[in-house]
Amino acid sequence: MTTVILVVMCLVVGALELYAGKQSRDQSNAFSRRIDELNEQVTKQNNVLVTVGEQLTAELSRVKQDVLPALDTRLRQNTGQVEELAGLVHQADDFLRTQAGRLRDLEQQRITLAALRRKLGEVETSVRAVTRTGAEEIEGKVDTALGRLADLERGGEEILALQRTLTRTLEDVEDVVAELLQFTEGELDDTVTAALTGRPRAHGDAVTATGRLWTRDDQLDDILGEMYERCVRASRLNVRFRTTEGSDGPVPGSPERRRYFLGGQAAEDLAGAFSALLISTGADLPRNGLQDAPRGGVRRGLARVQPGVPPGVEPTRPPEDEAALKALLRTLSECSGAVAQIGPLMAVRTRDELLCAVLTAAQSLELESDEVFWDPSAATIRLRRLPSHQLWDLTNWATAP
């Protein structure tokens, strides 16, 4: 019996050893297959990396051969222009300091001449009181001297006025040159960044629209300029640079003509935004939610009504761009004659009317070619020829309380 048990146990132990050996061989085979799969994946990834590396090497070679030499040439050209403009600014600054010194000298001469004139007046009084002999001759000489002093004083004042005018002109030139320098540096930085990073140039700061501002009222000139630039900023635009024709302009005694070069928004987006703002600008009080029928094909502004607002309750404040545009139009309505243009938007104020229009690019070019931007009367006649959906008559709105 013991022998049978031992034989059975030996058979069991042999079977277990056979099973363990089979399991070990299966695991070894599975591990080998997994190792082979991983080796195959690593080989494929290595091939992909080799291909990508070859493409990068070819792209870098192309950049070194084509982009970098052209970029170096443009950098040299722009550097030369920037240095030239900087030299002009330094020359203008030196000239301004020289003119300031001359102004101080002329002012001192004027003070000295005024003191001499007072002294001669005292001498004249003393001479007339002391003696009457030869009074007429002495009076004639004194009057002649006083006349010459008055002429000298007037000449000095005229020179001072001319010097001040020249100083203001040079300051305007310096501002324009500084803005041009900033514009050139921004364009240069944008070009260098685009070339180094491989991304396309950002056109957000490029000049995308032009503007004009003119008024015949000198007292409202500064306020109108402030309201105009506030409206520009509220329309998400920025002034890239500006130019100003002198107060004499093309005709002596004419008001200043200001030109603005704006960036930040495309002309198409500006046209849609200004059309929406003009539609929301009230021309008359609403009557049952509607406005009076337009007269002469000219579209009136539509009043924005706050639904559900009870009487006596303050309505919601308008957006910044709407408030800025209304402030500009209110200021224009106080002028006896003015023209304001921001991209496609054109507002014209005559003594009797206030018109606004949203122009297309072709219409703006036509008006500029005919030189009617600076003439409110001629501009009004031309604007009234536009289709009704492009023109708003805000005369009644401007006169409403």
Coordinates of C-alpha atoms in Angstrom, one line a residue:
M1 CA 0.0 0.0 0.0
T2 CA 2.8 2.3 0.8
T3 CA 4.4 1.6 -2.5
V4 CA 1.2 2.6 -4.3
I5 CA 1.1 5.9 -2.4
L6 CA 4.7 6.7 -3.3
V7 CA 4.1 5.9 -6.9
V8 CA 1.0 8.1 -7.0
M9 CA 2.9 10.9 -5.3
C10 CA 5.8 10.6 -7.9
L11 CA 3.3 10.7 -10.7
V12 CA 1.6 13.9 -9.2
V13 CA 5.0 15.6 -8.7
G14 CA 6.0 14.7 -12.3
A15 CA 2.7 16.1 -13.6
L16 CA 3.2 19.3 -11.6
E17 CA 6.7 19.7 -12.9
L18 CA 5.5 19.2 -16.5
Y19 CA 2.8 21.8 -16.0
A20 CA 5.2 24.3 -14.5
G21 CA 7.6 23.8 -17.3
K22 CA 4.9 24.4 -19.9
Q23 CA 3.7 27.6 -18.1
S24 CA 7.3 28.8 -18.0
R25 CA 7.8 28.2 -21.8
D26 CA 4.5 30.0 -22.6
Q27 CA 5.5 33.0 -20.5
S28 CA 8.9 33.1 -22.2
N29 CA 7.4 32.9 -25.6
A30 CA 4.9 35.7 -24.8
F31 CA 7.7 37.9 -23.4
S32 CA 9.7 37.3 -26.5
R33 CA 6.8 38.3 -28.8
R34 CA 6.3 41.5 -26.7
I35 CA 10.0 42.3 -27.0
D36 CA 9.8 41.9 -30.7
E37 CA 6.7 44.2 -31.0
L38 CA 8.4 46.9 -28.9
N39 CA 11.5 46.6 -31.1
E40 CA 9.3 47.0 -34.2
Q41 CA 7.5 50.1 -32.7
V42 CA 10.9 51.7 -31.7
T43 CA 12.2 51.1 -35.2
K44 CA 9.1 52.8 -36.8
Q45 CA 9.4 55.8 -34.4
N46 CA 13.1 56.0 -35.1
N47 CA 12.3 56.1 -38.9
V48 CA 9.7 58.8 -38.3
L49 CA 12.2 60.9 -36.3
V50 CA 14.8 60.5 -39.0
T51 CA 12.3 61.8 -41.6
V52 CA 11.3 64.7 -39.4
G53 CA 14.9 65.6 -38.8
E54 CA 15.7 65.5 -42.5
Q55 CA 12.7 67.9 -43.1
L56 CA 13.8 70.3 -40.4
T57 CA 17.3 70.3 -41.7
A58 CA 16.0 71.1 -45.2
E59 CA 13.8 73.9 -43.8
L60 CA 16.6 75.4 -41.8
S61 CA 18.8 75.3 -44.9
R62 CA 16.2 77.1 -46.9
V63 CA 15.8 79.7 -44.2
K64 CA 19.5 80.3 -44.1
Q65 CA 19.8 80.6 -47.9
D66 CA 16.6 82.6 -48.7
V67 CA 15.1 84.3 -45.6
L68 CA 18.1 85.4 -43.6
P69 CA 19.9 87.3 -46.4
A70 CA 16.8 89.2 -47.4
L71 CA 16.0 90.0 -43.8
D72 CA 19.6 91.2 -43.3
T73 CA 19.2 93.6 -46.3
R74 CA 15.9 94.9 -45.0
L75 CA 17.3 95.4 -41.5
R76 CA 20.2 97.5 -43.0
Q77 CA 17.8 99.6 -45.0
N78 CA 15.4 100.2 -42.1
T79 CA 18.3 101.0 -39.8
G80 CA 19.5 103.6 -42.2
Q81 CA 16.1 105.2 -42.4
V82 CA 15.7 105.2 -38.6
E83 CA 19.1 106.8 -38.1
E84 CA 18.3 109.4 -40.7
L85 CA 15.0 110.3 -39.0
A86 CA 16.8 110.4 -35.6
G87 CA 19.3 112.8 -37.1
L88 CA 16.5 115.0 -38.3
V89 CA 14.9 115.0 -34.9
H90 CA 18.2 116.0 -33.2
Q91 CA 18.6 118.8 -35.8
A92 CA 15.1 120.0 -35.1
D93 CA 15.8 119.9 -31.3
D94 CA 18.9 121.9 -31.7
F95 CA 17.1 124.4 -33.9
L96 CA 14.3 124.7 -31.3
R97 CA 16.8 125.4 -28.6
T98 CA 18.5 128.1 -30.7
Q99 CA 15.2 129.7 -31.5
A100 CA 14.2 129.7 -27.8
G101 CA 17.4 131.5 -27.0
R102 CA 16.7 134.1 -29.7
L103 CA 13.2 134.5 -28.3
R104 CA 14.6 135.2 -24.9
D105 CA 17.0 137.8 -26.4
L106 CA 14.2 139.5 -28.3
E107 CA 12.0 139.6 -25.2
Q108 CA 14.7 141.2 -23.3
Q109 CA 15.2 143.8 -26.1
R110 CA 11.5 144.5 -26.1
I111 CA 11.6 145.1 -22.3
T112 CA 14.6 147.4 -22.7
L113 CA 12.9 149.4 -25.5
A114 CA 9.8 149.8 -23.4
A115 CA 11.9 151.0 -20.4
L116 CA 13.7 153.5 -22.8
R117 CA 10.4 154.7 -24.1
R118 CA 9.1 155.4 -20.6
K119 CA 12.4 157.2 -19.8
L120 CA 12.0 159.4 -22.9
G121 CA 8.5 160.2 -21.9
E122 CA 9.7 161.4 -18.6
V123 CA 12.4 163.5 -20.2
E124 CA 9.8 165.0 -22.6
T125 CA 7.6 165.9 -19.6
S126 CA 10.6 167.5 -17.8
V127 CA 11.7 169.5 -20.9
R128 CA 8.2 170.9 -21.5
A129 CA 7.9 171.9 -17.9
V130 CA 11.3 173.6 -17.6
T131 CA 11.4 175.8 -20.8
R132 CA 9.2 176.8 -23.6
T133 CA 12.1 178.0 -25.8
G134 CA 12.4 175.8 -28.8
A135 CA 9.5 173.7 -27.5
E136 CA 8.2 172.9 -30.9
E137 CA 11.6 171.7 -32.2
I138 CA 12.2 169.6 -29.1
E139 CA 8.7 168.2 -29.2
G140 CA 9.3 167.3 -32.8
K141 CA 12.5 165.4 -32.0
V142 CA 11.0 163.7 -29.0
D143 CA 7.9 162.7 -31.1
T144 CA 10.2 161.4 -33.8
A145 CA 12.2 159.4 -31.3
L146 CA 9.0 158.0 -29.7
G147 CA 7.7 157.1 -33.2
R148 CA 10.9 155.2 -34.0
L149 CA 10.8 153.5 -30.7
A150 CA 7.2 152.5 -31.3
D151 CA 8.2 151.1 -34.8
L152 CA 11.0 149.2 -33.2
E153 CA 8.7 147.8 -30.6
R154 CA 6.1 146.8 -33.2
G155 CA 8.9 145.2 -35.3
G156 CA 10.1 143.2 -32.3
E157 CA 6.6 142.0 -31.5
E158 CA 6.2 140.9 -35.1
I159 CA 9.5 139.0 -34.9
L160 CA 8.4 137.4 -31.7
A161 CA 5.1 136.3 -33.3
L162 CA 7.0 134.9 -36.3
Q163 CA 9.4 133.1 -34.0
R164 CA 6.5 131.6 -32.0
T165 CA 4.8 130.4 -35.2
L166 CA 8.1 128.9 -36.4
T167 CA 8.5 127.2 -33.0
R168 CA 5.0 125.7 -33.1
T169 CA 5.6 124.5 -36.7
L170 CA 8.9 122.8 -35.7
E171 CA 7.2 121.2 -32.7
D172 CA 4.4 119.8 -35.0
V173 CA 7.2 118.5 -37.4
E174 CA 8.9 116.9 -34.4
D175 CA 5.7 115.2 -33.3
V176 CA 5.1 113.9 -36.8
V177 CA 8.7 112.6 -37.1
A178 CA 8.4 110.9 -33.7
E179 CA 5.1 109.2 -34.7
L180 CA 6.7 108.1 -38.0
L181 CA 9.7 106.7 -36.0
Q182 CA 7.3 104.7 -33.8
F183 CA 5.4 103.5 -36.8
T184 CA 8.7 102.4 -38.6
E185 CA 10.0 100.7 -35.4
G186 CA 6.7 98.8 -35.0
E187 CA 6.7 97.6 -38.6
L188 CA 10.4 96.6 -38.2
D189 CA 9.7 94.6 -35.0
D190 CA 6.7 92.9 -36.6
T191 CA 8.8 91.9 -39.7
V192 CA 11.7 90.6 -37.6
T193 CA 9.3 88.6 -35.3
A194 CA 7.5 87.1 -38.3
A195 CA 10.7 86.1 -39.9
L196 CA 12.2 84.5 -36.8
T197 CA 9.1 82.7 -35.6
G198 CA 7.8 81.7 -39.0
R199 CA 4.3 83.1 -38.2
P200 CA 2.6 85.5 -40.5
R201 CA 2.8 89.2 -39.8
A202 CA 0.3 90.7 -37.5
H203 CA -1.6 93.6 -39.2
G204 CA -3.4 94.9 -36.1
D205 CA -1.2 98.0 -35.9
A206 CA -1.0 98.7 -39.6
V207 CA -2.7 101.7 -41.1
T208 CA -6.2 100.5 -42.1
A209 CA -8.2 103.8 -42.3
T210 CA -7.7 107.5 -42.6
G211 CA -9.4 110.4 -40.8
R212 CA -9.9 114.1 -41.2
L213 CA -11.0 116.9 -38.9
W214 CA -11.7 120.6 -39.8
T215 CA -13.7 123.4 -38.2
R216 CA -14.0 127.1 -38.8
D217 CA -14.6 127.8 -35.1
D218 CA -11.3 128.4 -33.4
Q219 CA -12.9 128.4 -29.9
L220 CA -14.2 124.8 -30.4
D221 CA -11.1 123.5 -32.1
D222 CA -9.4 121.9 -29.1
I223 CA -12.7 120.5 -27.7
L224 CA -13.6 119.0 -31.1
G225 CA -10.1 117.4 -31.4
E226 CA -10.5 115.8 -27.9
M227 CA -14.0 114.5 -28.8
Y228 CA -12.7 113.2 -32.1
E229 CA -9.8 111.2 -30.6
R230 CA -12.1 109.9 -27.9
C231 CA -14.4 108.5 -30.6
V232 CA -11.4 107.0 -32.4
R233 CA -10.3 105.2 -29.2
A234 CA -13.9 104.0 -28.4
S235 CA -14.1 102.5 -31.9
R236 CA -11.1 100.3 -31.1
L237 CA -8.8 102.3 -33.3
N238 CA -5.4 103.9 -32.6
V239 CA -3.7 106.9 -34.1
R240 CA -0.6 105.6 -35.9
F241 CA 0.4 109.2 -36.9
R242 CA -1.1 112.5 -37.9
T243 CA -0.3 115.5 -40.0
T244 CA -1.5 119.1 -39.8
E245 CA -1.5 121.7 -42.5
G246 CA -0.6 125.1 -41.0
S247 CA -3.3 127.5 -39.9
D248 CA -2.8 129.4 -43.2
G249 CA -3.5 126.1 -45.2
P250 CA -3.8 126.5 -48.9
V251 CA -5.3 129.9 -48.4
P252 CA -3.9 132.5 -45.9
G253 CA -6.2 132.7 -42.8
S254 CA -7.9 129.4 -43.3
P255 CA -8.4 126.9 -40.4
E256 CA -6.1 124.0 -39.7
R257 CA -6.6 120.8 -41.7
R258 CA -5.8 117.7 -39.6
R259 CA -5.2 114.2 -41.2
Y260 CA -5.2 111.1 -39.1
F261 CA -3.8 107.6 -40.1
L262 CA -5.6 105.0 -38.0
G263 CA -5.1 101.3 -37.4
G264 CA -6.7 98.5 -35.4
Q265 CA -9.8 97.6 -37.5
A266 CA -10.7 96.8 -41.1
A267 CA -12.8 99.3 -43.0
E268 CA -15.6 96.8 -43.6
D269 CA -15.9 96.2 -39.8
L270 CA -15.9 99.9 -39.2
A271 CA -18.7 100.5 -41.8
G272 CA -20.9 98.0 -40.1
A273 CA -20.2 99.3 -36.6
F274 CA -20.8 102.9 -37.5
S275 CA -24.1 102.0 -39.3
A276 CA -25.3 100.3 -36.2
L277 CA -24.3 103.3 -34.0
L278 CA -26.1 105.8 -36.3
I279 CA -29.2 103.6 -36.4
S280 CA -29.2 103.7 -32.6
T281 CA -28.8 107.5 -32.5
G282 CA -32.2 109.2 -31.9
A283 CA -33.3 111.9 -34.3
D284 CA -36.9 112.3 -33.1
L285 CA -38.9 111.0 -30.2
P286 CA -40.5 107.6 -31.0
R287 CA -44.1 107.5 -32.0
N288 CA -45.6 104.1 -31.3
G289 CA -42.2 102.6 -31.9
L290 CA -41.8 104.3 -35.3
Q291 CA -40.3 107.5 -36.7
D292 CA -41.7 110.0 -39.1
A293 CA -41.3 109.1 -42.7
P294 CA -38.0 110.4 -44.2
R295 CA -38.1 113.5 -46.3
G296 CA -36.2 113.8 -49.5
G297 CA -34.9 110.3 -49.3
V298 CA -32.7 111.1 -46.3
R299 CA -32.8 108.5 -43.5
R300 CA -33.4 109.8 -39.9
G301 CA -31.7 108.2 -36.9
L302 CA -33.8 105.6 -35.0
A303 CA -34.2 106.2 -31.3
R304 CA -33.1 103.4 -29.1
V305 CA -36.0 102.6 -26.7
Q306 CA -35.4 100.7 -23.5
P307 CA -38.3 98.2 -23.2
G308 CA -40.0 97.9 -19.8
V309 CA -38.3 100.9 -18.3
P310 CA -40.9 102.8 -16.2
P311 CA -41.1 106.7 -16.3
G312 CA -38.6 108.4 -14.1
V313 CA -36.1 105.5 -14.1
E314 CA -32.7 106.1 -15.5
P315 CA -32.2 103.9 -18.6
T316 CA -29.1 101.7 -19.0
R317 CA -26.0 103.8 -19.9
P318 CA -25.1 103.5 -23.6
P319 CA -21.9 101.7 -24.6
E320 CA -18.7 103.6 -24.8
D321 CA -18.6 103.8 -28.6
E322 CA -22.1 105.1 -28.8
A323 CA -21.5 107.6 -26.1
A324 CA -18.3 108.8 -27.7
L325 CA -20.0 109.1 -31.1
K326 CA -22.9 111.1 -29.7
A327 CA -20.5 113.4 -27.8
L328 CA -18.6 114.1 -31.1
L329 CA -21.9 114.8 -32.9
R330 CA -23.0 117.1 -30.2
T331 CA -19.8 119.0 -30.4
L332 CA -20.1 119.2 -34.2
S333 CA -23.6 120.6 -33.8
E334 CA -22.2 123.5 -31.8
C335 CA -20.0 124.5 -34.7
S336 CA -21.0 126.8 -37.5
G337 CA -19.1 124.7 -40.0
A338 CA -17.1 121.5 -39.5
V339 CA -16.1 118.1 -41.1
A340 CA -15.1 115.0 -39.3
Q341 CA -14.2 111.7 -40.9
I342 CA -13.2 108.4 -39.2
G343 CA -12.6 105.7 -41.9
P344 CA -16.0 105.2 -43.7
L345 CA -17.9 107.5 -41.3
M346 CA -18.3 111.1 -42.4
A347 CA -20.1 113.8 -40.4
V348 CA -20.7 117.3 -41.9
R349 CA -22.0 120.3 -40.1
T350 CA -23.1 123.4 -41.9
R351 CA -24.9 126.4 -40.4
D352 CA -28.3 124.7 -41.0
E353 CA -27.7 120.9 -41.2
L354 CA -25.9 118.0 -39.5
L355 CA -25.5 115.0 -41.9
C356 CA -23.8 111.7 -41.3
A357 CA -22.9 109.1 -43.9
V358 CA -21.2 105.7 -44.1
L359 CA -19.2 105.6 -47.3
T360 CA -17.8 102.8 -49.4
A361 CA -14.1 102.8 -50.4
A362 CA -15.0 104.0 -53.9
Q363 CA -17.2 106.8 -52.6
S364 CA -14.5 108.0 -50.2
L365 CA -11.9 108.0 -53.1
E366 CA -14.3 110.0 -55.3
L367 CA -14.9 112.6 -52.6
E368 CA -11.2 112.9 -52.0
S369 CA -10.5 113.3 -55.7
D370 CA -13.0 116.1 -55.9
E371 CA -11.5 117.8 -52.8
V372 CA -14.8 118.2 -51.0
F373 CA -13.7 116.8 -47.6
W374 CA -12.8 120.3 -46.4
D375 CA -15.8 122.1 -47.7
P376 CA -19.0 121.5 -45.6
S377 CA -21.4 123.0 -48.1
A378 CA -20.0 121.0 -51.1
A379 CA -19.8 117.9 -49.0
T380 CA -23.4 118.2 -48.0
I381 CA -24.5 118.5 -51.6
R382 CA -22.5 115.3 -52.5
L383 CA -23.7 113.3 -49.5
R384 CA -27.4 114.0 -50.4
R385 CA -26.8 112.1 -53.6
L386 CA -26.0 108.9 -51.7
P387 CA -28.6 106.1 -51.2
S388 CA -30.9 106.6 -48.3
H389 CA -29.5 103.6 -46.3
Q390 CA -26.1 105.3 -46.2
L391 CA -27.2 108.8 -45.1
W392 CA -28.6 110.1 -41.8
D393 CA -30.0 113.6 -41.2
L394 CA -29.4 114.4 -37.5
T395 CA -30.3 118.0 -37.6
N396 CA -33.4 117.6 -35.5
W397 CA -31.6 115.2 -33.1
A398 CA -28.8 117.8 -32.6
T399 CA -31.3 120.6 -31.8
A400 CA -33.5 118.4 -29.4
P401 CA -33.0 119.1 -25.7

